[in-house]
Tab-separated table of C-alpha atoms and ligand atoms in Angstrom:
chain	number	residue	atom	x	y	z
A	23	UNK	CA	23.111	-19.702	22.058
A	24	UNK	CA	26.675	-19.449	23.571
A	25	UNK	CA	29.124	-16.735	22.772
A	26	UNK	CA	31.528	-19.062	21.143
A	27	UNK	CA	28.561	-20.117	18.602
A	28	UNK	CA	28.300	-16.504	17.846
A	29	UNK	CA	32.011	-16.231	17.185
A	30	UNK	CA	31.919	-19.067	14.892
A	31	UNK	CA	29.549	-17.334	12.626
A	32	UNK	CA	30.672	-15.495	9.597
A	33	UNK	CA	31.723	-11.896	10.298
A	34	UNK	CA	28.753	-10.334	8.427
A	35	UNK	CA	26.184	-12.323	10.413
A	36	UNK	CA	27.970	-11.547	13.809
A	37	UNK	CA	27.029	-7.986	13.412
A	38	UNK	CA	23.589	-8.334	11.945
A	39	UNK	CA	20.669	-7.000	13.696
A	40	UNK	CA	17.367	-8.601	12.569
A	41	UNK	CA	14.632	-6.730	10.720
A	42	UNK	CA	12.072	-5.164	13.023
A	43	UNK	CA	8.654	-5.818	11.744
A	44	UNK	CA	5.462	-3.935	12.846
A	45	UNK	CA	3.998	-5.225	16.023
A	46	UNK	CA	1.520	-8.130	15.281
A	47	UNK	CA	-2.077	-7.612	16.457
A	48	UNK	CA	-1.822	-10.884	18.373
A	49	UNK	CA	1.310	-9.649	20.353
A	50	UNK	CA	-0.526	-6.503	21.517
A	51	UNK	CA	-3.468	-8.427	22.549
A	52	UNK	CA	-1.228	-10.629	24.569
A	53	UNK	CA	0.785	-7.705	26.077
A	54	UNK	CA	-2.089	-5.471	27.041
A	55	UNK	CA	-5.125	-7.480	26.841
A	56	UNK	CA	-6.989	-5.105	24.524
A	57	UNK	CA	-9.346	-5.999	21.617
A	58	UNK	CA	-10.470	-4.270	18.280
A	59	UNK	CA	-6.829	-3.404	17.549
A	60	UNK	CA	-6.100	-1.345	14.511
A	61	UNK	CA	-2.861	-2.073	12.754
A	62	UNK	CA	-1.478	0.688	10.516
A	63	UNK	CA	2.065	-0.537	10.800
A	64	UNK	CA	3.098	-2.749	7.812
A	65	UNK	CA	1.629	-1.097	4.701
A	66	UNK	CA	-0.762	-3.950	4.112
A	67	UNK	CA	-3.893	-3.601	2.190
A	68	UNK	CA	-6.770	-2.602	4.667
A	69	UNK	CA	-9.359	-4.081	2.203
A	70	UNK	CA	-7.646	-7.541	2.234
A	71	UNK	CA	-7.236	-9.722	-0.832
A	72	UNK	CA	-9.695	-10.078	-3.652
A	73	UNK	CA	-12.688	-12.405	-3.083
A	74	UNK	CA	-11.407	-14.365	-6.069
A	75	UNK	CA	-8.188	-15.017	-4.337
A	76	UNK	CA	-10.016	-16.517	-1.275
A	77	UNK	CA	-12.136	-18.701	-3.630
A	78	UNK	CA	-8.935	-19.875	-5.530
A	79	UNK	CA	-7.057	-20.756	-2.274
A	80	UNK	CA	-10.053	-22.598	-1.034
A	81	UNK	CA	-10.432	-24.830	-4.087
A	82	UNK	CA	-6.787	-25.565	-3.906
A	83	UNK	CA	-6.798	-26.962	-0.293
A	84	UNK	CA	-7.242	-30.603	-1.302
A	85	UNK	CA	-4.016	-30.487	-3.411
A	86	UNK	CA	-1.693	-29.554	-0.462
A	87	UNK	CA	-0.021	-32.766	-0.375
A	88	UNK	CA	1.678	-32.006	-3.555
A	89	UNK	CA	4.668	-29.845	-3.926
A	90	UNK	CA	4.088	-26.555	-5.793
A	91	UNK	CA	5.164	-26.164	-9.278
A	92	UNK	CA	8.790	-25.052	-8.645
A	93	UNK	CA	8.889	-23.360	-12.064
A	94	UNK	CA	5.828	-21.200	-11.263
A	95	UNK	CA	4.656	-21.765	-14.929
A	96	UNK	CA	1.244	-20.527	-14.744
A	97	UNK	CA	1.923	-17.310	-12.562
A	98	UNK	CA	4.844	-16.422	-14.698
A	99	UNK	CA	2.861	-16.711	-17.806
A	100	UNK	CA	0.037	-14.494	-16.472
A	101	UNK	CA	2.611	-11.960	-15.131
A	102	UNK	CA	4.534	-11.976	-18.515
A	103	UNK	CA	1.418	-11.397	-20.397
A	104	UNK	CA	0.351	-8.508	-18.092
A	105	UNK	CA	3.766	-6.844	-18.142
A	106	UNK	CA	4.554	-7.470	-21.850
A	107	UNK	CA	7.740	-9.474	-21.050
A	108	UNK	CA	8.808	-12.992	-21.624
A	109	UNK	CA	8.322	-15.446	-18.875
A	110	UNK	CA	12.148	-15.966	-18.802
A	111	UNK	CA	12.580	-12.594	-17.491
A	112	UNK	CA	10.556	-13.124	-14.419
A	113	UNK	CA	11.711	-14.872	-11.117
A	114	UNK	CA	9.178	-15.718	-8.510
A	115	UNK	CA	10.165	-15.311	-4.808
A	116	UNK	CA	9.035	-15.841	-1.296
A	117	UNK	CA	8.212	-11.962	-1.138
A	118	UNK	CA	10.264	-9.481	-3.005
A	119	UNK	CA	12.627	-9.392	-0.018
A	120	UNK	CA	13.928	-12.692	-1.138
A	121	UNK	CA	15.171	-11.230	-4.331
A	122	UNK	CA	16.943	-8.527	-2.565
A	123	UNK	CA	18.841	-11.151	-0.714
A	124	UNK	CA	19.465	-13.283	-3.682
A	125	UNK	CA	20.866	-10.309	-5.570
A	126	UNK	CA	23.347	-9.480	-2.760
A	127	UNK	CA	24.463	-13.183	-2.632
A	128	UNK	CA	24.927	-13.358	-6.421
A	129	UNK	CA	26.782	-10.069	-6.757
A	130	UNK	CA	28.537	-9.133	-3.448
A	131	UNK	CA	31.392	-10.562	-1.464
A	132	UNK	CA	33.560	-9.449	1.442
A	133	UNK	CA	35.529	-7.486	-1.100
A	134	UNK	CA	32.768	-5.581	-2.688
A	135	UNK	CA	30.551	-2.599	-1.796
A	136	UNK	CA	26.865	-1.722	-2.319
A	137	UNK	CA	25.187	1.616	-2.173
A	138	UNK	CA	21.782	2.734	-0.831
A	139	UNK	CA	20.327	6.035	0.323
A	140	UNK	CA	19.830	7.303	3.838
A	141	UNK	CA	16.279	6.659	5.095
A	142	UNK	CA	15.927	3.690	2.556
A	143	UNK	CA	14.296	0.478	3.254
A	144	UNK	CA	15.742	-1.363	6.183
A	145	UNK	CA	16.211	-4.758	4.313
A	146	UNK	CA	19.077	-3.283	2.061
A	147	UNK	CA	21.674	-3.173	4.922
A	148	UNK	CA	20.703	-6.539	6.176
A	149	UNK	CA	21.256	-8.269	2.996
A	150	UNK	CA	24.502	-6.442	2.231
A	151	UNK	CA	25.828	-7.211	5.602
A	152	UNK	CA	24.729	-10.849	5.590
A	153	UNK	CA	27.264	-11.521	2.814
A	154	UNK	CA	29.979	-9.442	4.555
A	155	UNK	CA	29.943	-6.662	1.832
A	156	UNK	CA	30.474	-3.034	2.618
A	157	UNK	CA	27.442	-0.759	2.841
A	158	UNK	CA	27.729	2.651	1.713
A	159	UNK	CA	25.029	5.112	2.533
A	160	UNK	CA	24.424	8.049	0.297
A	161	UNK	CA	23.004	11.149	2.020
A	162	UNK	CA	19.469	11.752	1.202
A	163	UNK	CA	18.105	14.758	-0.528
A	164	UNK	CA	17.951	17.780	1.581
A	165	UNK	CA	16.414	20.237	-0.890
A	166	UNK	CA	13.324	22.028	0.478
A	167	UNK	CA	11.163	20.218	-2.152
A	168	UNK	CA	8.863	17.404	-2.449
A	169	UNK	CA	11.837	15.168	-2.536
A	170	UNK	CA	13.217	16.078	0.851
A	171	UNK	CA	14.308	12.811	2.585
A	172	UNK	CA	14.112	11.059	-0.789
A	173	UNK	CA	17.010	9.488	-2.638
A	174	UNK	CA	19.612	11.840	-3.976
A	175	UNK	CA	20.649	10.144	-7.153
A	176	UNK	CA	23.674	12.448	-7.801
A	177	UNK	CA	24.937	11.643	-4.309
A	178	UNK	CA	24.403	7.885	-4.832
A	179	UNK	CA	26.348	8.067	-8.077
A	180	UNK	CA	29.256	9.796	-6.300
A	181	UNK	CA	29.388	6.805	-3.959
A	182	UNK	CA	29.892	4.354	-6.677
A	183	UNK	CA	33.452	3.127	-7.096
A	184	UNK	CA	35.396	0.411	-8.618
A	185	UNK	CA	34.469	-2.023	-5.836
A	186	UNK	CA	30.637	-1.211	-6.117
A	187	UNK	CA	28.658	-4.172	-7.350
A	188	UNK	CA	25.195	-3.292	-6.379
A	189	UNK	CA	22.935	-0.058	-5.862
A	190	UNK	CA	19.692	-0.555	-4.189
A	191	UNK	CA	16.960	2.041	-5.006
A	192	UNK	CA	13.387	2.034	-3.512
A	193	UNK	CA	10.756	3.776	-5.699
A	194	UNK	CA	8.774	4.907	-4.012
A	195	UNK	CA	10.817	4.569	-0.961
A	196	UNK	CA	9.550	3.197	2.431
A	197	UNK	CA	9.479	4.779	4.955
A	198	UNK	CA	9.626	8.316	3.227
A	199	UNK	CA	6.916	7.635	0.462
A	200	UNK	CA	9.024	9.768	-1.915
A	201	UNK	CA	9.557	8.859	-5.461
A	202	UNK	CA	12.098	9.370	-8.271
A	203	UNK	CA	10.753	10.707	-11.707
A	204	UNK	CA	11.391	8.853	-15.069
A	205	UNK	CA	14.005	11.352	-16.198
A	206	UNK	CA	15.907	11.369	-12.971
A	207	UNK	CA	16.110	7.522	-12.773
A	208	UNK	CA	16.812	7.155	-16.454
A	209	UNK	CA	19.634	9.701	-16.125
A	210	UNK	CA	21.010	7.753	-13.193
A	211	UNK	CA	20.994	4.543	-14.958
A	212	UNK	CA	22.627	6.009	-18.142
A	213	UNK	CA	25.461	7.174	-15.984
A	214	UNK	CA	25.842	4.014	-13.784
A	215	UNK	CA	28.570	1.593	-14.922
A	216	UNK	CA	27.185	-1.473	-16.648
A	217	UNK	CA	29.280	-3.441	-14.236
A	218	UNK	CA	27.047	-2.417	-11.422
A	219	UNK	CA	23.637	-4.116	-10.782
A	220	UNK	CA	20.782	-1.658	-10.151
A	221	UNK	CA	17.914	-3.131	-8.053
A	222	UNK	CA	14.887	-0.770	-8.329
A	223	UNK	CA	12.533	-1.993	-5.679
A	224	UNK	CA	8.941	-1.140	-6.756
A	225	UNK	CA	6.965	-2.751	-3.800
A	226	UNK	CA	4.354	0.134	-3.959
A	227	UNK	CA	4.217	0.290	-7.837
A	228	UNK	CA	0.407	-0.338	-7.979
A	229	UNK	CA	-0.419	2.762	-5.701
A	230	UNK	CA	1.573	5.237	-7.440
A	231	UNK	CA	-0.648	7.687	-9.422
A	232	UNK	CA	1.790	10.300	-10.635
A	233	UNK	CA	2.455	10.710	-14.331
A	234	UNK	CA	6.183	11.120	-14.277
A	235	UNK	CA	6.725	7.637	-12.422
A	236	UNK	CA	9.106	5.565	-14.416
A	237	UNK	CA	8.237	2.625	-16.741
A	238	UNK	CA	11.374	0.706	-15.668
A	239	UNK	CA	10.285	-2.490	-17.098
A	240	UNK	CA	10.149	-0.875	-20.529
A	241	UNK	CA	13.889	-0.041	-19.955
A	242	UNK	CA	15.311	-3.591	-19.435
A	243	UNK	CA	16.415	-3.874	-23.042
A	244	UNK	CA	18.590	-0.799	-22.602
A	245	UNK	CA	19.869	-1.678	-19.187
A	246	UNK	CA	20.830	-5.292	-18.785
A	247	UNK	CA	22.214	-4.448	-15.305
A	248	UNK	CA	18.695	-3.409	-14.075
A	249	UNK	CA	16.374	-5.477	-12.098
A	250	UNK	CA	12.950	-4.538	-10.914
A	251	UNK	CA	11.255	-6.069	-7.958
A	252	UNK	CA	7.531	-6.041	-7.189
A	253	UNK	CA	5.286	-7.811	-4.679
A	254	UNK	CA	1.849	-9.291	-3.920
A	255	UNK	CA	2.178	-8.138	-0.443
A	256	UNK	CA	1.002	-4.497	-0.696
A	257	UNK	CA	-1.745	-3.508	-3.132
A	258	UNK	CA	-2.758	-7.051	-3.924
A	259	UNK	CA	-3.271	-7.781	-0.037
A	260	UNK	CA	-1.336	-10.918	0.145
A	261	UNK	CA	1.415	-10.161	2.605
A	262	UNK	CA	0.672	-13.168	4.612
A	263	UNK	CA	1.438	-15.546	1.627
A	264	UNK	CA	4.805	-14.214	0.592
A	265	UNK	CA	4.750	-13.966	-3.057
A	266	UNK	CA	6.916	-11.411	-4.791
A	267	UNK	CA	8.955	-11.368	-8.124
A	268	UNK	CA	11.471	-9.702	-10.206
A	269	UNK	CA	11.677	-8.701	-13.934
A	270	UNK	CA	15.051	-8.508	-15.540
A	271	UNK	CA	17.241	-9.660	-18.349
A	272	UNK	CA	16.829	-13.401	-18.887
A	273	UNK	CA	20.548	-13.850	-17.886
A	274	UNK	CA	19.816	-12.162	-14.507
A	275	UNK	CA	16.790	-14.385	-14.056
A	276	UNK	CA	18.879	-17.426	-14.672
A	277	UNK	CA	21.410	-16.478	-12.009
A	278	UNK	CA	18.500	-15.914	-9.580
A	279	UNK	CA	16.959	-19.171	-10.604
A	280	UNK	CA	20.310	-21.011	-9.711
A	281	UNK	CA	20.311	-19.762	-6.118
A	282	UNK	CA	16.729	-19.640	-5.050
A	283	UNK	CA	15.117	-22.630	-3.038
A	284	UNK	CA	13.348	-24.915	-5.656
A	285	UNK	CA	10.012	-24.402	-3.987
A	286	UNK	CA	10.428	-20.878	-2.879
A	287	UNK	CA	6.813	-19.949	-3.593
A	288	UNK	CA	4.341	-22.120	-1.892
A	289	UNK	CA	1.273	-23.612	-3.730
A	290	UNK	CA	-1.400	-21.389	-2.154
A	291	UNK	CA	0.788	-18.430	-2.898
A	292	UNK	CA	0.930	-19.341	-6.504
A	293	UNK	CA	-2.746	-19.821	-7.044
A	294	UNK	CA	-3.593	-16.835	-5.003
A	295	UNK	CA	-1.383	-14.437	-6.905
A	296	UNK	CA	-2.704	-15.822	-10.262
A	297	UNK	CA	-6.233	-15.215	-9.052
A	298	UNK	CA	-5.047	-11.704	-7.710
A	299	UNK	CA	-3.753	-10.697	-11.181
A	300	UNK	CA	-7.184	-11.502	-12.543
A	301	UNK	CA	-8.926	-8.991	-10.431
A	302	UNK	CA	-7.811	-5.398	-11.578
A	303	UNK	CA	-10.931	-4.017	-10.305
A	304	UNK	CA	-9.863	-4.884	-6.644
A	305	UNK	CA	-6.502	-3.202	-7.205
A	306	UNK	CA	-8.165	-0.269	-8.668
A	307	UNK	CA	-10.625	0.040	-5.763
A	308	UNK	CA	-7.673	-0.305	-3.314
A	309	UNK	CA	-5.839	2.550	-5.020
A	310	UNK	CA	-8.979	4.763	-4.905
A	311	UNK	CA	-9.561	4.090	-1.205
A	312	UNK	CA	-5.802	4.643	-0.545
A	313	UNK	CA	-5.770	8.014	-2.366
A	314	UNK	CA	-8.710	9.249	-0.216
A	315	UNK	CA	-7.285	7.772	2.946
A	316	UNK	CA	-3.898	9.471	2.379
A	317	UNK	CA	-5.626	12.837	1.805
A	318	UNK	CA	-7.563	12.161	4.971
A	319	UNK	CA	-4.456	11.629	7.019
A	320	UNK	CA	-2.520	14.391	5.461
A	321	UNK	CA	-5.362	16.953	6.029
A	322	UNK	CA	-5.570	15.931	9.686
A	323	UNK	CA	-1.762	16.440	10.207
A	324	UNK	CA	-2.107	19.929	8.610
A	325	UNK	CA	-4.951	20.906	10.847
A	326	UNK	CA	-2.913	19.913	13.718
A	327	UNK	CA	0.264	21.712	12.551
A	328	UNK	CA	2.185	18.459	12.029
A	329	UNK	CA	4.471	18.153	8.867
A	330	UNK	CA	4.334	15.006	6.930
A	331	UNK	CA	6.578	13.951	4.017
A	332	UNK	CA	4.659	13.910	0.719
A	333	UNK	CA	4.051	10.214	-0.111
A	334	UNK	CA	2.817	8.561	-3.282
A	335	UNK	CA	2.320	5.113	-1.502
A	336	UNK	CA	0.040	3.694	1.020
A	337	UNK	CA	1.648	5.205	4.070
A	338	UNK	CA	2.771	8.533	5.289
A	339	UNK	CA	5.617	9.425	7.621
A	340	UNK	CA	4.775	12.380	10.023
A	341	UNK	CA	6.802	14.594	12.354
A	342	UNK	CA	4.985	14.387	15.544
A	343	UNK	CA	7.093	17.202	17.116
A	344	UNK	CA	7.631	15.292	20.343
A	345	UNK	CA	9.444	11.937	21.408
A	346	UNK	CA	7.893	9.470	18.820
A	347	UNK	CA	8.367	6.562	21.066
A	348	UNK	CA	6.143	8.157	23.708
A	349	UNK	CA	3.383	8.843	21.160
A	350	UNK	CA	3.804	5.268	19.730
A	351	UNK	CA	3.365	3.910	23.228
A	352	UNK	CA	0.369	5.791	23.959
A	353	UNK	CA	-1.179	4.835	20.743
A	354	UNK	CA	-0.550	1.109	21.495
A	355	UNK	CA	-2.467	1.629	24.704
A	356	UNK	CA	-5.463	2.833	22.784
A	357	UNK	CA	-5.107	-0.220	20.374
A	358	UNK	CA	-3.514	1.354	17.534
A	359	UNK	CA	-0.318	0.119	16.145
A	360	UNK	CA	1.894	2.441	13.954
A	361	UNK	CA	5.448	2.308	13.049
A	362	UNK	CA	8.464	3.903	14.818
A	363	UNK	CA	11.071	5.036	12.208
A	364	UNK	CA	13.969	6.010	14.627
A	365	UNK	CA	15.947	3.078	12.941
A	366	UNK	CA	15.747	4.949	9.698
A	367	UNK	CA	17.379	8.040	11.102
A	368	UNK	CA	14.035	9.832	11.283
A	369	UNK	CA	13.619	10.555	15.022
A	370	UNK	CA	10.530	12.349	16.032
A	371	UNK	CA	8.575	10.716	13.121
A	372	UNK	CA	6.078	7.932	12.916
A	373	UNK	CA	5.001	6.041	9.805
A	374	UNK	CA	1.306	5.518	9.462
A	375	UNK	CA	-0.122	2.984	6.947
A	376	UNK	CA	-3.247	4.334	5.275
A	377	UNK	CA	-6.241	2.334	6.507
A	378	UNK	CA	-9.886	2.372	5.882
A	379	UNK	CA	-11.671	5.818	6.294
A	380	UNK	CA	-12.920	4.540	9.718
A	381	UNK	CA	-9.430	3.109	10.746
A	382	UNK	CA	-7.909	6.425	9.790
A	383	UNK	CA	-10.571	8.301	11.724
A	384	UNK	CA	-9.851	6.156	14.922
A	385	UNK	CA	-6.090	6.709	14.458
A	386	UNK	CA	-6.635	10.430	14.408
A	387	UNK	CA	-8.574	10.542	17.481
A	388	UNK	CA	-6.096	8.250	19.302
A	389	UNK	CA	-3.270	10.584	18.160
A	390	UNK	CA	-5.283	13.613	19.559
A	391	UNK	CA	-5.593	11.655	22.886
A	392	UNK	CA	-1.695	10.682	22.883
A	393	UNK	CA	-0.607	14.311	22.479
A	394	UNK	CA	-3.345	15.917	24.479
A	395	UNK	CA	-1.543	16.290	27.947
A	396	UNK	CA	1.857	17.503	26.975
B	18	LIG	C1	7.132	-4.073	2.029
B	18	LIG	C2	8.387	-3.792	1.116
B	18	LIG	C3	8.921	-4.825	0.348
B	18	LIG	C4	8.380	-6.153	0.244
B	18	LIG	O1	8.046	-7.094	0.918
B	18	LIG	P1	7.769	-8.590	0.425
B	18	LIG	O2	6.673	-8.637	1.421
B	18	LIG	O3	8.953	-9.354	0.878
B	18	LIG	O4	7.367	-8.648	-0.919
B	18	LIG	C5	10.037	-4.560	-0.286
B	18	LIG	N1	10.475	-3.308	-0.389
B	18	LIG	C6	9.856	-2.317	0.276
B	18	LIG	C7	10.599	-0.951	0.177
B	18	LIG	C8	8.768	-2.676	1.025
B	18	LIG	O5	8.393	-1.544	1.852
């Protein structure tokens, strides 16, 4: 594309830098010609989807000439039943990332501001900048507590002014794995002006096992300016299909519905998500395997004197105490893909997705090799 074409783009887009995903397995195979690659870079479920999902997809294949149900009737009904809300409160999306973008498009303009935390998920600055709004980054918590690197809600509240229209909160946050308690988040929402939309991103909801994690969906009656986003990409093991959703006040859902593409969730995604919801056991098993794997990784880090950020999700970010890009490269050469988090202002750190026990073990021995000769 020529320079003049870039100059013709709206100013927000001119300055955009694309989201950097984890390196795909295929790409590493092409680059280095190695096999048996272990990818612990995108917080995917190492167990894959439920077998019921695979069956449902297979039986739907002959129907692919048909457009999907643009209203997502069956999936919304199933979700509504499970979550105890009305179907009118649910908006289906092409991954929950789509809801983040739609929220920004609906509420932000070049005259407004949006707030998120330092070390927060990288999609927030992208969706804010894409619509030309001003991003305001609140400093993260520095307290020497479990919450270090996590969102500092008081600091976020201080960033809210008359021009603020949206606040993005990740709970738990990626890449830190930190979480906000029910009392902390409830307190924040009660202080937040009702004219400011609060997007609470719960992409890792199903993995969280702590008792004081908020029941945000139960709060929707009290906070019409709240929108909760969730996804089938993580614990449900459907990242490749792109299905996410939000739960909100029906009026908010109506706005999202006006802007979304009419067939934003594809037909296989719809049937797969519906089947996935029907297999609680698979999610429960995934959660159990994850808890053990997280402990396996954290113990390995402790044994090696490496500090990791306490995580309630399916990944953990660790301070490798050397240039993280070097360690990342050395791991790649051993066929292990993890995630660099320099772009999250966490230099010296790597984010590791919890894999199966065997994958975790392979990663740990690759890490030992990667740091052995320095
Ligand atoms: C992975 C992730 C998402 C969602 O991704 P989708 O695949 O688009 O649903 C959203 N937020 C956070 C914090 C994530 O880590």
